[in-house]
XYZ file of C-alpha atoms in Angstrom:
367
model
C 209.156 112.776 41.294
C 205.664 113.153 40.136
C 204.890 115.221 36.955
C 203.008 118.436 36.942
C 199.851 116.581 35.705
C 200.190 113.863 38.176
C 199.927 116.217 40.875
C 197.125 118.210 39.104
C 195.207 114.995 38.837
C 195.586 114.115 42.607
C 194.519 117.779 43.404
C 191.293 117.603 41.334
C 190.458 114.217 43.020
C 191.070 116.048 46.434
C 193.813 113.360 47.353
C 195.559 115.859 49.280
C 197.212 113.543 51.696
C 199.546 112.286 49.075
C 200.907 115.657 48.768
C 202.717 115.108 52.006
C 204.626 112.018 50.747
C 207.395 114.143 49.291
C 208.754 117.692 49.198
C 207.504 118.141 45.552
C 203.971 117.820 46.389
C 203.771 120.715 48.859
C 205.991 122.751 46.509
C 203.267 122.099 43.823
C 200.502 123.267 46.291
C 202.720 126.417 47.303
C 203.379 127.467 43.697
C 199.546 126.888 42.988
C 198.610 129.368 45.756
C 200.571 132.322 44.062
C 199.171 131.659 40.597
C 196.805 134.725 40.736
C 198.496 137.350 38.143
C 199.019 140.144 40.677
C 200.880 137.544 42.950
C 202.796 135.726 40.350
C 204.155 138.813 39.046
C 205.625 140.002 42.334
C 207.037 136.445 42.828
C 208.861 136.490 39.474
C 210.279 139.912 40.028
C 211.399 138.853 43.649
C 213.249 135.822 42.095
C 214.454 137.616 39.047
C 212.681 134.761 36.786
C 211.780 135.289 33.275
C 209.232 132.614 31.871
C 208.663 131.842 28.235
C 205.122 130.202 28.555
C 201.957 132.332 28.390
C 200.297 133.405 31.491
C 197.996 130.120 31.224
C 201.122 127.839 31.499
C 203.351 129.641 33.848
C 202.525 127.357 36.596
C 203.232 124.213 34.710
C 206.627 125.805 33.526
C 207.593 126.809 37.175
C 207.143 123.171 38.361
C 207.421 120.995 35.291
C 210.349 122.510 33.501
C 212.076 121.978 36.704
C 213.047 125.438 37.735
C 212.609 124.296 41.194
C 214.788 121.254 40.811
C 217.419 123.178 38.726
C 218.015 125.535 41.580
C 216.700 128.573 39.856
C 214.064 128.856 42.573
C 214.141 127.086 46.012
C 211.989 125.989 48.607
C 213.250 128.699 51.170
C 212.685 131.437 48.240
C 208.759 130.192 47.849
C 208.314 129.935 51.670
C 209.973 133.543 52.182
C 207.769 135.097 49.535
C 204.616 133.270 51.009
C 205.465 134.555 54.437
C 206.182 138.125 53.242
C 203.048 138.439 51.023
C 200.881 137.004 54.152
C 202.302 139.824 56.276
C 201.189 142.519 53.939
C 197.839 140.862 53.379
C 197.206 140.608 56.992
C 198.195 144.335 57.862
C 194.585 145.391 57.592
C 193.332 142.651 59.783
C 196.036 143.152 62.341
C 195.106 146.836 62.601
C 191.476 146.403 62.764
C 191.276 143.086 64.756
C 190.083 144.478 68.065
C 187.631 146.834 66.336
C 186.047 143.822 64.575
C 186.273 141.513 67.506
C 184.223 144.386 69.472
C 181.593 144.727 66.718
C 181.067 140.879 66.880
C 179.914 141.061 70.443
C 176.907 143.210 69.262
C 175.226 140.079 67.977
C 172.947 138.923 70.484
C 171.212 135.876 68.943
C 172.353 133.545 66.395
C 169.433 132.287 64.540
C 169.110 131.451 60.906
C 165.363 132.226 60.807
C 163.406 128.947 60.387
C 165.051 125.698 59.276
C 168.776 126.579 58.931
C 169.504 123.748 56.818
C 167.685 125.453 53.997
C 169.186 128.142 52.252
C 167.539 131.796 51.952
C 167.055 131.299 48.295
C 164.994 128.135 48.690
C 162.779 129.853 51.566
C 161.884 132.851 49.354
C 161.046 130.392 46.394
C 158.602 128.564 48.786
C 156.892 131.971 49.492
C 156.759 132.774 45.645
C 155.371 129.393 44.757
C 152.635 129.233 47.610
C 151.487 132.777 47.263
C 149.561 134.177 44.110
C 148.069 137.317 45.399
C 150.335 140.266 44.898
C 149.205 142.292 48.351
C 149.872 138.998 50.242
C 153.341 138.577 48.669
C 154.048 142.199 49.590
C 152.837 141.586 53.095
C 155.311 138.509 53.396
C 158.106 140.555 51.986
C 157.601 143.387 54.552
C 157.187 141.135 57.598
C 158.327 137.448 57.208
C 160.895 137.492 54.469
C 162.523 140.659 55.511
C 163.095 139.225 58.975
C 164.504 136.042 57.567
C 166.765 137.985 55.316
C 168.026 140.056 58.452
C 168.759 136.972 60.237
C 170.585 135.149 57.476
C 172.676 138.228 56.649
C 173.739 138.893 60.223
C 174.582 135.094 60.821
C 176.726 135.153 57.503
C 178.325 138.442 58.658
C 179.159 136.886 61.981
C 180.463 133.623 60.407
C 182.622 135.524 57.984
C 184.445 137.775 60.262
C 184.863 135.244 62.828
C 186.481 132.911 60.467
C 188.644 135.679 59.084
C 190.163 136.521 62.577
C 190.617 132.787 63.446
C 192.354 132.333 60.268
C 194.538 135.418 61.268
C 195.334 133.703 64.494
C 196.767 130.628 62.651
C 198.550 132.611 59.650
C 200.195 135.168 62.110
C 202.109 132.309 63.852
C 205.535 131.833 62.674
C 205.136 128.183 62.172
C 202.467 128.445 59.827
C 202.822 129.512 56.036
C 199.537 130.902 54.409
C 198.296 129.842 50.886
C 198.043 133.379 50.072
C 196.152 132.962 46.838
C 193.188 131.143 48.541
C 193.889 127.917 47.038
C 190.815 125.709 47.022
C 191.120 122.988 49.730
C 194.312 124.584 51.266
C 194.319 127.467 53.805
C 197.671 126.991 55.242
C 200.656 124.723 55.848
C 201.920 123.579 59.085
C 205.422 121.990 58.734
C 204.549 121.508 55.176
C 201.309 119.603 55.635
C 198.630 121.389 53.673
C 195.500 122.090 55.744
C 191.948 123.356 55.212
C 190.496 124.949 58.319
C 186.880 124.023 59.445
C 185.391 125.737 62.444
C 182.389 123.837 63.471
C 180.461 122.879 66.600
C 179.721 119.584 68.200
C 176.872 118.509 66.048
C 173.523 117.900 67.640
C 173.007 114.780 65.296
C 176.214 113.268 66.408
C 175.154 113.607 70.160
C 171.753 112.255 69.067
C 173.573 108.983 67.391
C 176.044 108.605 70.482
C 172.944 108.437 72.929
C 171.514 105.756 70.767
C 174.618 103.787 70.616
C 175.004 104.165 74.414
C 171.487 102.811 74.696
C 170.201 106.237 76.089
C 166.752 107.226 75.372
C 166.267 110.238 73.040
C 166.646 113.607 74.738
C 163.678 115.137 73.037
C 161.574 112.116 73.831
C 162.445 112.576 77.589
C 161.709 116.185 77.485
C 158.414 116.009 75.640
C 157.139 113.288 78.186
C 158.077 115.452 81.026
C 156.130 118.375 79.380
C 152.766 116.248 78.960
C 153.169 114.965 82.404
C 153.406 118.653 83.892
C 150.850 120.134 81.411
C 153.470 122.298 79.604
C 152.566 123.877 76.369
C 155.084 123.845 73.644
C 155.043 124.346 69.743
C 155.261 120.760 68.292
C 155.663 122.114 64.774
C 158.834 123.971 65.331
C 162.350 122.507 64.986
C 163.861 120.252 67.557
C 166.171 122.849 69.250
C 163.700 125.490 69.845
C 161.077 122.946 71.184
C 163.844 121.633 73.544
C 164.780 125.151 74.918
C 160.947 125.909 75.110
C 160.223 122.898 77.342
C 163.542 123.074 79.438
C 162.974 126.646 80.304
C 159.500 126.131 81.563
C 160.444 122.802 83.354
C 163.159 124.759 85.234
C 160.638 127.373 86.350
C 158.506 124.670 87.947
C 161.675 124.156 90.462
C 160.578 120.365 91.297
C 163.480 118.254 92.424
C 162.668 115.293 90.585
C 162.550 117.285 87.269
C 165.879 119.165 88.131
C 167.417 115.579 88.840
C 166.364 114.396 85.244
C 167.720 117.783 83.556
C 170.915 117.334 85.590
C 171.292 113.842 84.361
C 170.801 114.724 80.599
C 173.354 117.547 81.126
C 175.723 114.988 82.667
C 175.077 112.451 79.746
C 175.970 115.174 77.440
C 179.104 116.076 79.093
C 180.223 112.413 79.357
C 179.636 112.326 75.271
C 182.020 115.222 74.983
C 184.666 113.776 77.096
C 184.517 110.492 75.346
C 184.588 112.228 71.892
C 187.612 114.235 73.001
C 189.473 111.170 73.801
C 188.654 109.449 70.610
C 188.463 112.330 68.127
C 188.701 110.273 65.031
C 185.016 109.139 65.465
C 183.945 112.745 65.162
C 186.392 113.401 62.359
C 184.959 110.596 60.213
C 181.327 111.623 61.272
C 181.921 115.178 59.910
C 183.401 113.996 56.589
C 180.673 111.530 56.014
C 177.810 113.847 57.081
C 178.946 116.980 55.019
C 176.546 118.401 52.480
C 176.725 117.136 48.915
C 177.426 120.574 47.560
C 180.471 120.818 50.056
C 181.763 117.338 49.450
C 185.593 117.380 50.016
C 188.107 114.955 51.090
C 191.053 117.287 51.481
C 193.171 117.293 54.718
C 191.115 119.126 57.268
C 191.899 120.643 60.620
C 188.709 120.970 62.603
C 188.254 123.597 65.285
C 185.286 122.205 67.246
C 183.702 124.667 69.677
C 181.821 123.549 72.659
C 179.821 125.246 75.418
C 179.478 122.189 77.764
C 176.911 123.952 79.835
C 174.665 124.738 76.989
C 175.610 123.239 73.649
C 173.280 125.896 71.903
C 175.550 128.741 73.007
C 178.711 127.245 71.321
C 178.336 129.867 68.721
C 179.481 132.467 71.131
C 182.934 131.019 71.604
C 183.753 131.920 67.779
C 184.282 135.411 69.028
C 186.238 134.347 72.267
C 189.529 135.086 70.430
C 191.801 135.144 73.625
C 190.586 131.546 74.281
C 190.944 130.600 70.660
C 194.274 132.117 70.478
C 195.484 130.024 73.495
C 194.227 126.702 72.124
C 195.738 127.327 68.623
C 199.043 128.359 69.803
C 199.074 125.378 71.941
C 198.342 123.006 69.058
C 200.928 124.705 66.801
C 203.490 124.472 69.561
C 203.000 120.723 70.009
C 202.271 119.879 66.398
C 203.404 116.457 65.582
C 204.009 116.109 61.676
C 204.649 112.426 61.640
C 201.592 111.614 64.032
C 199.336 113.618 61.667
C 200.648 111.930 58.530
C 199.776 108.525 59.875
C 196.474 109.559 60.992
C 194.684 108.172 57.939
C 191.009 108.731 57.815
C 188.750 106.210 55.546
C 185.254 107.534 55.038
C 182.462 106.596 52.958
C 180.137 109.221 51.135
C 177.494 107.941 48.829
C 178.880 104.752 48.556
C 182.428 105.686 47.496
C 185.535 105.437 49.726
C 187.646 108.250 50.587
C 191.178 108.610 52.321
C 192.401 111.734 53.866
C 194.624 112.859 57.006
C 192.976 115.232 59.520
C 193.112 116.687 63.061
C 190.890 118.026 65.396
C 191.376 120.880 68.169
C 188.465 121.265 70.844
C 187.758 124.502 72.306
C 185.825 124.204 75.369
C 184.487 126.667 77.844
């Protein structure tokens, strides 16, 4: 059995794949998830425990002084408490699920306002540094900045509540045990495997890389060439996705057979990449780990929920609120969950020259 400090060090290094190697690893994580004062107090009362340590060291005593191994607390008690607490925590979500779902359908467009890779505070700083006239900055606040703020806030609101409802679909399943205290790097356990849920879309940069690997010309290169040949005007300074949309919609309006043939071919190639990725999901899993943002760097065990609108990749965001489809795919995944298969699915990836190891899985939700 590893000591408390052994597990603590592994957790800090985010080597969560090692926590599945024996039962004490998952017990350590489950105990960690109840360490918020209001939660641990309920747990101790339920199990009739008295702890000698200060509140700072309760976690270590529960684990390291072998209360678990001595039989004063057991796995069943811990699991039972987590399940019970999770039910209470989810009552509000359960009662308001369909109301929230309906509200999410009010969002008509998903646009961060400008370059979505830049955070709002950076965008505001850009305005501040470039504008020295008071009246000019007031004008930008009233017009440009307010619009960016509105879009950023709406999209953050949409992402927040779609994530909460999707997590609820997992946590309300009887085979899932929630890490109730919002433990970093662990959202829930499926058959004692700790998993961090990541909801994402098929990355456009991944598709571009796959086209290059397959020897296909770049999509934007083909489209801009068609635009020039057909005297179509587009904003060359805007981001690539807006540019593509701008060109494609105008090309469709021309209703030329040769152009439609090219557009259909591009769509066919994208669908082929999607199918190949579904059949070799580890390639995308590795790509997502290696291309995560520096601020969000993590090597924890992840379950990726990849949402794909195969007819229009840009509309994939809408699937985040299609909870009937999400529930169907989530329940199907949990029902057929294979613990040993996942434990053996070791992912090796590199980030900034450092090699990491993890275990991960991926569920594709396509419409």
